[in-house]
């Protein structure tokens, strides 16, 4: 114990002596920076600037600054520059402080703080939009002179509950040094903008910057408070599903292949999930993998539906959401003979029935008789009639005879009637 206490005392004494040695002069005092200003340089972006006090003694010391962000979100860092850029939401105001420090000697006393503040913009909080959500999606570009992959952006929001009915909202995004205003809005029944669509943006899907979205508004009856939100790209990116999924069965092997989704990320970045659904057994199998094909052994005859989805893996950026599943591909046979046969049998039965009905109708309408007249055994008297006339005439003659009101045996009457009416 005593030894330890002695050692501590010695250490403490050494530190004090060291400090005394380093201190250039007992009267050397750090002065706070002057002309500390906060300037808005973009959407949700400010530049802090200050100058060293001209009365500060320089001597042989390295000076630096400690910056403290007080609002909207506390942050603390050091710099040797006399300016600092800060990306943060601004609709709640902004305030920061800065002090001068010895760059290498943090144990030495720093200067006092100087502070600056930016008031929050006018308008009551209930007038600004609520529940802002945004998603991005990568589309392939067919125009040679533009970037191969373009990122589209879609945002939706709710109208502020205290916003007057005539309120109109305007959305802007900033990515890096690019800022754009929305041109394609969706409106609610009061014609207030509640969603926005950018078919293409300056967003770099592989970039690490955060996306800034700013929505302000105007009304004749009240000041509309603007609203800022910062989005991490990986969290809002809707990855496209894998392309050209194919599946085939050879014997007991089900082999599935696909291509990487439309994306600026290279092929090695993707994770996949394959979903194989055995329709007969109503059983789902899901496999995770990082290559673009999968072979599964199947043990029975069944129909399968195959789907694949993708996500950008942590190798290339922070893990985001899975894509939608690809359109299902169907392979295999699901007891096809019985149902197909039944269908064919039913079809044949239907055709027979229709033919039967048709022939029945033909008989009723004498069409049958007209088309295929019965050929009676020719009697001596009417033989030459058959030879010299066509069937139509015979039918006409028979009908005229039938109508004539002459009694007696028909055969006899027909013969005599024909002889009488021969010319
Ligand atoms: C601080 O600002 C004042 C007025 O804007 C200016 O006259 C002065 O030179 C500035 N001081 C420094 C050290 O830049
Ligand atoms: C909007 O967001 C709030 C809290 O963030 C939530 O309570 C509310 O249910 C959301 N409203 C709608 C319509 O999604
Ligand atoms: C909304 O913000 C944009 C970008 O800062 C600005 O140009 C525009 O004047 C603002 N509109 C309103 C109504 O405040
Ligand atoms: C993938 O499919 C698209 C159209 O669906 C086609 O243009 C493309 O050539 C296919 N890729 C390969 C490698 O087959």
PDB file of N, CA and C in Angstrom, residues 201-265:
ATOM      1  N   UNK A 201     -32.503  11.275 -60.733  1.00  0.00           N
ATOM      2  CA  UNK A 201     -31.934  12.234 -59.786  1.00  0.00           C
ATOM      3  C   UNK A 201     -30.413  12.243 -59.938  1.00  0.00           C
ATOM      4  N   UNK A 202     -29.765  13.077 -59.143  1.00  0.00           N
ATOM      5  CA  UNK A 202     -28.303  13.100 -59.108  1.00  0.00           C
ATOM      6  C   UNK A 202     -27.759  12.186 -58.014  1.00  0.00           C
ATOM      7  N   UNK A 203     -28.613  11.383 -57.439  1.00  0.00           N
ATOM      8  CA  UNK A 203     -28.171  10.475 -56.373  1.00  0.00           C
ATOM      9  C   UNK A 203     -27.253   9.411 -56.957  1.00  0.00           C
ATOM     10  N   UNK A 204     -26.123   9.194 -56.290  1.00  0.00           N
ATOM     11  CA  UNK A 204     -25.213   8.117 -56.670  1.00  0.00           C
ATOM     12  C   UNK A 204     -25.508   6.947 -55.740  1.00  0.00           C
ATOM     13  N   UNK A 205     -26.050   5.861 -56.305  1.00  0.00           N
ATOM     14  CA  UNK A 205     -26.521   4.775 -55.423  1.00  0.00           C
ATOM     15  C   UNK A 205     -25.377   4.128 -54.653  1.00  0.00           C
ATOM     16  N   UNK A 206     -24.138   4.260 -55.142  1.00  0.00           N
ATOM     17  CA  UNK A 206     -23.017   3.675 -54.410  1.00  0.00           C
ATOM     18  C   UNK A 206     -22.360   4.684 -53.464  1.00  0.00           C
ATOM     19  N   UNK A 207     -22.871   5.932 -53.470  1.00  0.00           N
ATOM     20  CA  UNK A 207     -22.267   6.984 -52.660  1.00  0.00           C
ATOM     21  C   UNK A 207     -22.552   6.807 -51.182  1.00  0.00           C
ATOM     22  N   UNK A 208     -21.776   7.493 -50.364  1.00  0.00           N
ATOM     23  CA  UNK A 208     -21.943   7.348 -48.917  1.00  0.00           C
ATOM     24  C   UNK A 208     -22.613   8.564 -48.289  1.00  0.00           C
ATOM     25  N   UNK A 209     -22.823   9.616 -49.085  1.00  0.00           N
ATOM     26  CA  UNK A 209     -23.495  10.795 -48.536  1.00  0.00           C
ATOM     27  C   UNK A 209     -24.919  10.447 -48.143  1.00  0.00           C
ATOM     28  N   UNK A 210     -25.454  11.242 -47.231  1.00  0.00           N
ATOM     29  CA  UNK A 210     -26.857  11.052 -46.894  1.00  0.00           C
ATOM     30  C   UNK A 210     -27.714  11.936 -47.790  1.00  0.00           C
ATOM     31  N   UNK A 211     -28.917  11.470 -48.055  1.00  0.00           N
ATOM     32  CA  UNK A 211     -29.866  12.223 -48.868  1.00  0.00           C
ATOM     33  C   UNK A 211     -30.630  13.178 -47.967  1.00  0.00           C
ATOM     34  N   UNK A 212     -30.692  14.453 -48.381  1.00  0.00           N
ATOM     35  CA  UNK A 212     -31.435  15.451 -47.625  1.00  0.00           C
ATOM     36  C   UNK A 212     -32.743  15.734 -48.351  1.00  0.00           C
ATOM     37  N   UNK A 213     -33.850  15.687 -47.625  1.00  0.00           N
ATOM     38  CA  UNK A 213     -35.132  16.063 -48.210  1.00  0.00           C
ATOM     39  C   UNK A 213     -35.705  17.216 -47.394  1.00  0.00           C
ATOM     40  N   UNK A 214     -36.116  18.270 -48.097  1.00  0.00           N
ATOM     41  CA  UNK A 214     -36.610  19.489 -47.467  1.00  0.00           C
ATOM     42  C   UNK A 214     -38.003  19.756 -48.039  1.00  0.00           C
ATOM     43  N   UNK A 215     -38.996  19.894 -47.181  1.00  0.00           N
ATOM     44  CA  UNK A 215     -40.352  20.200 -47.647  1.00  0.00           C
ATOM     45  C   UNK A 215     -40.814  21.472 -46.951  1.00  0.00           C
ATOM     46  N   UNK A 216     -41.006  22.549 -47.728  1.00  0.00           N
ATOM     47  CA  UNK A 216     -41.559  23.771 -47.153  1.00  0.00           C
ATOM     48  C   UNK A 216     -42.923  24.010 -47.768  1.00  0.00           C
ATOM     49  N   UNK A 217     -43.562  25.081 -47.368  1.00  0.00           N
ATOM     50  CA  UNK A 217     -44.913  25.299 -47.880  1.00  0.00           C
ATOM     51  C   UNK A 217     -45.321  26.739 -47.768  1.00  0.00           C
ATOM     52  N   UNK A 218     -46.464  27.057 -48.350  1.00  0.00           N
ATOM     53  CA  UNK A 218     -46.979  28.416 -48.255  1.00  0.00           C
ATOM     54  C   UNK A 218     -48.487  28.375 -48.100  1.00  0.00           C
ATOM     55  N   UNK A 219     -49.012  29.416 -47.458  1.00  0.00           N
ATOM     56  CA  UNK A 219     -50.459  29.559 -47.261  1.00  0.00           C
ATOM     57  C   UNK A 219     -50.727  31.037 -47.053  1.00  0.00           C
ATOM     58  N   UNK A 220     -51.944  31.484 -47.421  1.00  0.00           N
ATOM     59  CA  UNK A 220     -52.272  32.901 -47.209  1.00  0.00           C
ATOM     60  C   UNK A 220     -52.637  33.170 -45.755  1.00  0.00           C
ATOM     61  N   UNK A 221     -52.928  32.091 -44.999  1.00  0.00           N
ATOM     62  CA  UNK A 221     -53.453  32.283 -43.642  1.00  0.00           C
ATOM     63  C   UNK A 221     -52.444  32.030 -42.528  1.00  0.00           C
ATOM     64  N   UNK A 222     -51.362  31.344 -42.842  1.00  0.00           N
ATOM     65  CA  UNK A 222     -50.405  31.041 -41.770  1.00  0.00           C
ATOM     66  C   UNK A 222     -49.035  30.783 -42.365  1.00  0.00           C
ATOM     67  N   UNK A 223     -48.007  30.979 -41.512  1.00  0.00           N
ATOM     68  CA  UNK A 223     -46.656  30.607 -41.936  1.00  0.00           C
ATOM     69  C   UNK A 223     -46.545  29.088 -41.832  1.00  0.00           C
ATOM     70  N   UNK A 224     -46.025  28.455 -42.881  1.00  0.00           N
ATOM     71  CA  UNK A 224     -45.894  26.991 -42.898  1.00  0.00           C
ATOM     72  C   UNK A 224     -44.460  26.643 -42.531  1.00  0.00           C
ATOM     73  N   UNK A 225     -44.319  25.872 -41.463  1.00  0.00           N
ATOM     74  CA  UNK A 225     -42.974  25.527 -41.003  1.00  0.00           C
ATOM     75  C   UNK A 225     -42.363  24.495 -41.949  1.00  0.00           C
ATOM     76  N   UNK A 226     -41.120  24.733 -42.402  1.00  0.00           N
ATOM     77  CA  UNK A 226     -40.484  23.726 -43.261  1.00  0.00           C
ATOM     78  C   UNK A 226     -40.090  22.488 -42.465  1.00  0.00           C
ATOM     79  N   UNK A 227     -39.724  21.455 -43.173  1.00  0.00           N
ATOM     80  CA  UNK A 227     -39.376  20.188 -42.541  1.00  0.00           C
ATOM     81  C   UNK A 227     -38.202  19.570 -43.288  1.00  0.00           C
ATOM     82  N   UNK A 228     -37.180  19.132 -42.516  1.00  0.00           N
ATOM     83  CA  UNK A 228     -36.001  18.488 -43.109  1.00  0.00           C
ATOM     84  C   UNK A 228     -35.906  17.057 -42.621  1.00  0.00           C
ATOM     85  N   UNK A 229     -35.416  16.186 -43.469  1.00  0.00           N
ATOM     86  CA  UNK A 229     -35.108  14.828 -43.008  1.00  0.00           C
ATOM     87  C   UNK A 229     -33.906  14.305 -43.774  1.00  0.00           C
ATOM     88  N   UNK A 230     -33.022  13.588 -43.053  1.00  0.00           N
ATOM     89  CA  UNK A 230     -31.836  12.990 -43.669  1.00  0.00           C
ATOM     90  C   UNK A 230     -32.069  11.485 -43.799  1.00  0.00           C
ATOM     91  N   UNK A 231     -31.718  10.936 -44.944  1.00  0.00           N
ATOM     92  CA  UNK A 231     -31.918   9.500 -45.181  1.00  0.00           C
ATOM     93  C   UNK A 231     -30.588   8.833 -45.524  1.00  0.00           C
ATOM     94  N   UNK A 232     -30.335   7.682 -44.915  1.00  0.00           N
ATOM     95  CA  UNK A 232     -29.211   6.840 -45.336  1.00  0.00           C
ATOM     96  C   UNK A 232     -29.650   6.087 -46.580  1.00  0.00           C
ATOM     97  N   UNK A 233     -28.831   6.108 -47.621  1.00  0.00           N
ATOM     98  CA  UNK A 233     -29.250   5.494 -48.891  1.00  0.00           C
ATOM     99  C   UNK A 233     -29.580   4.005 -48.745  1.00  0.00           C
ATOM    100  N   UNK A 234     -28.776   3.281 -47.951  1.00  0.00           N
ATOM    101  CA  UNK A 234     -29.022   1.828 -47.870  1.00  0.00           C
ATOM    102  C   UNK A 234     -30.376   1.520 -47.224  1.00  0.00           C
ATOM    103  N   UNK A 235     -30.863   2.452 -46.410  1.00  0.00           N
ATOM    104  CA  UNK A 235     -32.104   2.186 -45.688  1.00  0.00           C
ATOM    105  C   UNK A 235     -33.349   2.440 -46.529  1.00  0.00           C
ATOM    106  N   UNK A 236     -33.213   3.220 -47.606  1.00  0.00           N
ATOM    107  CA  UNK A 236     -34.403   3.556 -48.392  1.00  0.00           C
ATOM    108  C   UNK A 236     -34.344   2.993 -49.810  1.00  0.00           C
ATOM    109  N   UNK A 237     -33.234   2.291 -50.132  1.00  0.00           N
ATOM    110  CA  UNK A 237     -33.082   1.776 -51.497  1.00  0.00           C
ATOM    111  C   UNK A 237     -33.955   0.538 -51.689  1.00  0.00           C
ATOM    112  N   UNK A 238     -34.802   0.581 -52.707  1.00  0.00           N
ATOM    113  CA  UNK A 238     -35.596  -0.606 -53.070  1.00  0.00           C
ATOM    114  C   UNK A 238     -34.851  -1.345 -54.165  1.00  0.00           C
ATOM    115  N   UNK A 239     -34.138  -2.378 -53.770  1.00  0.00           N
ATOM    116  CA  UNK A 239     -33.315  -3.141 -54.714  1.00  0.00           C
ATOM    117  C   UNK A 239     -34.244  -3.841 -55.717  1.00  0.00           C
ATOM    118  N   UNK A 240     -33.836  -3.865 -56.987  1.00  0.00           N
ATOM    119  CA  UNK A 240     -34.629  -4.576 -57.995  1.00  0.00           C
ATOM    120  C   UNK A 240     -34.501  -6.077 -57.790  1.00  0.00           C
ATOM    121  N   UNK A 241     -35.537  -6.848 -58.180  1.00  0.00           N
ATOM    122  CA  UNK A 241     -35.403  -8.305 -58.077  1.00  0.00           C
ATOM    123  C   UNK A 241     -34.412  -8.835 -59.110  1.00  0.00           C
ATOM    124  N   UNK A 242     -33.864 -10.039 -58.897  1.00  0.00           N
ATOM    125  CA  UNK A 242     -32.924 -10.608 -59.867  1.00  0.00           C
ATOM    126  C   UNK A 242     -33.586 -10.750 -61.232  1.00  0.00           C
ATOM    127  N   UNK A 243     -32.759 -10.791 -62.280  1.00  0.00           N
ATOM    128  CA  UNK A 243     -33.291 -10.834 -63.657  1.00  0.00           C
ATOM    129  C   UNK A 243     -33.169 -12.227 -64.241  1.00  0.00           C
ATOM    130  N   UNK A 244     -33.984 -12.480 -65.270  1.00  0.00           N
ATOM    131  CA  UNK A 244     -33.890 -13.677 -66.116  1.00  0.00           C
ATOM    132  C   UNK A 244     -33.780 -14.957 -65.286  1.00  0.00           C
ATOM    133  N   UNK A 245     -34.704 -15.155 -64.379  1.00  0.00           N
ATOM    134  CA  UNK A 245     -34.684 -16.378 -63.572  1.00  0.00           C
ATOM    135  C   UNK A 245     -35.148 -17.532 -64.460  1.00  0.00           C
ATOM    136  N   UNK A 246     -34.370 -18.611 -64.503  1.00  0.00           N
ATOM    137  CA  UNK A 246     -34.792 -19.801 -65.251  1.00  0.00           C
ATOM    138  C   UNK A 246     -34.656 -21.014 -64.341  1.00  0.00           C
ATOM    139  N   UNK A 247     -35.522 -22.006 -64.575  1.00  0.00           N
ATOM    140  CA  UNK A 247     -35.468 -23.226 -63.760  1.00  0.00           C
ATOM    141  C   UNK A 247     -35.783 -24.391 -64.670  1.00  0.00           C
ATOM    142  N   UNK A 248     -35.063 -25.513 -64.480  1.00  0.00           N
ATOM    143  CA  UNK A 248     -35.400 -26.717 -65.250  1.00  0.00           C
ATOM    144  C   UNK A 248     -35.108 -27.957 -64.423  1.00  0.00           C
ATOM    145  N   UNK A 249     -35.880 -29.013 -64.742  1.00  0.00           N
ATOM    146  CA  UNK A 249     -35.713 -30.275 -64.024  1.00  0.00           C
ATOM    147  C   UNK A 249     -35.116 -31.290 -64.978  1.00  0.00           C
ATOM    148  N   UNK A 250     -34.018 -31.919 -64.522  1.00  0.00           N
ATOM    149  CA  UNK A 250     -33.437 -33.021 -65.287  1.00  0.00           C
ATOM    150  C   UNK A 250     -33.324 -34.185 -64.334  1.00  0.00           C
ATOM    151  N   UNK A 251     -34.126 -35.204 -64.542  1.00  0.00           N
ATOM    152  CA  UNK A 251     -34.146 -36.339 -63.623  1.00  0.00           C
ATOM    153  C   UNK A 251     -34.630 -35.880 -62.272  1.00  0.00           C
ATOM    154  N   UNK A 252     -33.745 -35.995 -61.268  1.00  0.00           N
ATOM    155  CA  UNK A 252     -34.144 -35.571 -59.925  1.00  0.00           C
ATOM    156  C   UNK A 252     -33.455 -34.262 -59.544  1.00  0.00           C
ATOM    157  N   UNK A 253     -32.898 -33.548 -60.528  1.00  0.00           N
ATOM    158  CA  UNK A 253     -32.190 -32.291 -60.254  1.00  0.00           C
ATOM    159  C   UNK A 253     -33.026 -31.098 -60.712  1.00  0.00           C
ATOM    160  N   UNK A 254     -33.245 -30.201 -59.791  1.00  0.00           N
ATOM    161  CA  UNK A 254     -33.899 -28.937 -60.141  1.00  0.00           C
ATOM    162  C   UNK A 254     -32.798 -27.888 -60.159  1.00  0.00           C
ATOM    163  N   UNK A 255     -32.487 -27.344 -61.346  1.00  0.00           N
ATOM    164  CA  UNK A 255     -31.419 -26.337 -61.390  1.00  0.00           C
ATOM    165  C   UNK A 255     -32.017 -24.977 -61.747  1.00  0.00           C
ATOM    166  N   UNK A 256     -31.594 -23.976 -60.977  1.00  0.00           N
ATOM    167  CA  UNK A 256     -32.155 -22.630 -61.072  1.00  0.00           C
ATOM    168  C   UNK A 256     -31.006 -21.659 -61.338  1.00  0.00           C
ATOM    169  N   UNK A 257     -31.233 -20.714 -62.236  1.00  0.00           N
ATOM    170  CA  UNK A 257     -30.210 -19.708 -62.543  1.00  0.00           C
ATOM    171  C   UNK A 257     -30.856 -18.345 -62.644  1.00  0.00           C
ATOM    172  N   UNK A 258     -30.054 -17.311 -62.404  1.00  0.00           N
ATOM    173  CA  UNK A 258     -30.565 -15.953 -62.512  1.00  0.00           C
ATOM    174  C   UNK A 258     -29.403 -14.995 -62.720  1.00  0.00           C
ATOM    175  N   UNK A 259     -29.760 -13.727 -63.007  1.00  0.00           N
ATOM    176  CA  UNK A 259     -28.730 -12.704 -63.166  1.00  0.00           C
ATOM    177  C   UNK A 259     -28.905 -11.636 -62.105  1.00  0.00           C
ATOM    178  N   UNK A 260     -27.837 -10.885 -61.849  1.00  0.00           N
ATOM    179  CA  UNK A 260     -27.913  -9.857 -60.812  1.00  0.00           C
ATOM    180  C   UNK A 260     -28.962  -8.816 -61.196  1.00  0.00           C
ATOM    181  N   UNK A 261     -29.551  -8.144 -60.216  1.00  0.00           N
ATOM    182  CA  UNK A 261     -30.566  -7.131 -60.520  1.00  0.00           C
ATOM    183  C   UNK A 261     -29.965  -5.943 -61.263  1.00  0.00           C
ATOM    184  N   UNK A 262     -30.823  -5.130 -61.843  1.00  0.00           N
ATOM    185  CA  UNK A 262     -30.397  -3.849 -62.410  1.00  0.00           C
ATOM    186  C   UNK A 262     -29.880  -3.015 -61.246  1.00  0.00           C
ATOM    187  N   UNK A 263     -28.591  -2.712 -61.240  1.00  0.00           N
ATOM    188  CA  UNK A 263     -27.988  -2.024 -60.095  1.00  0.00           C
ATOM    189  C   UNK A 263     -26.596  -1.566 -60.460  1.00  0.00           C
ATOM    190  N   UNK A 264     -26.158  -0.450 -59.872  1.00  0.00           N
ATOM    191  CA  UNK A 264     -24.803   0.028 -60.098  1.00  0.00           C
ATOM    192  C   UNK A 264     -23.798  -0.831 -59.338  1.00  0.00           C
ATOM    193  N   UNK A 265     -24.257  -1.604 -58.363  1.00  0.00           N
ATOM    194  CA  UNK A 265     -23.343  -2.453 -57.603  1.00  0.00           C
ATOM    195  C   UNK A 265     -22.919  -3.648 -58.444  1.00  0.00           C
TER     196      UNK A 265
END
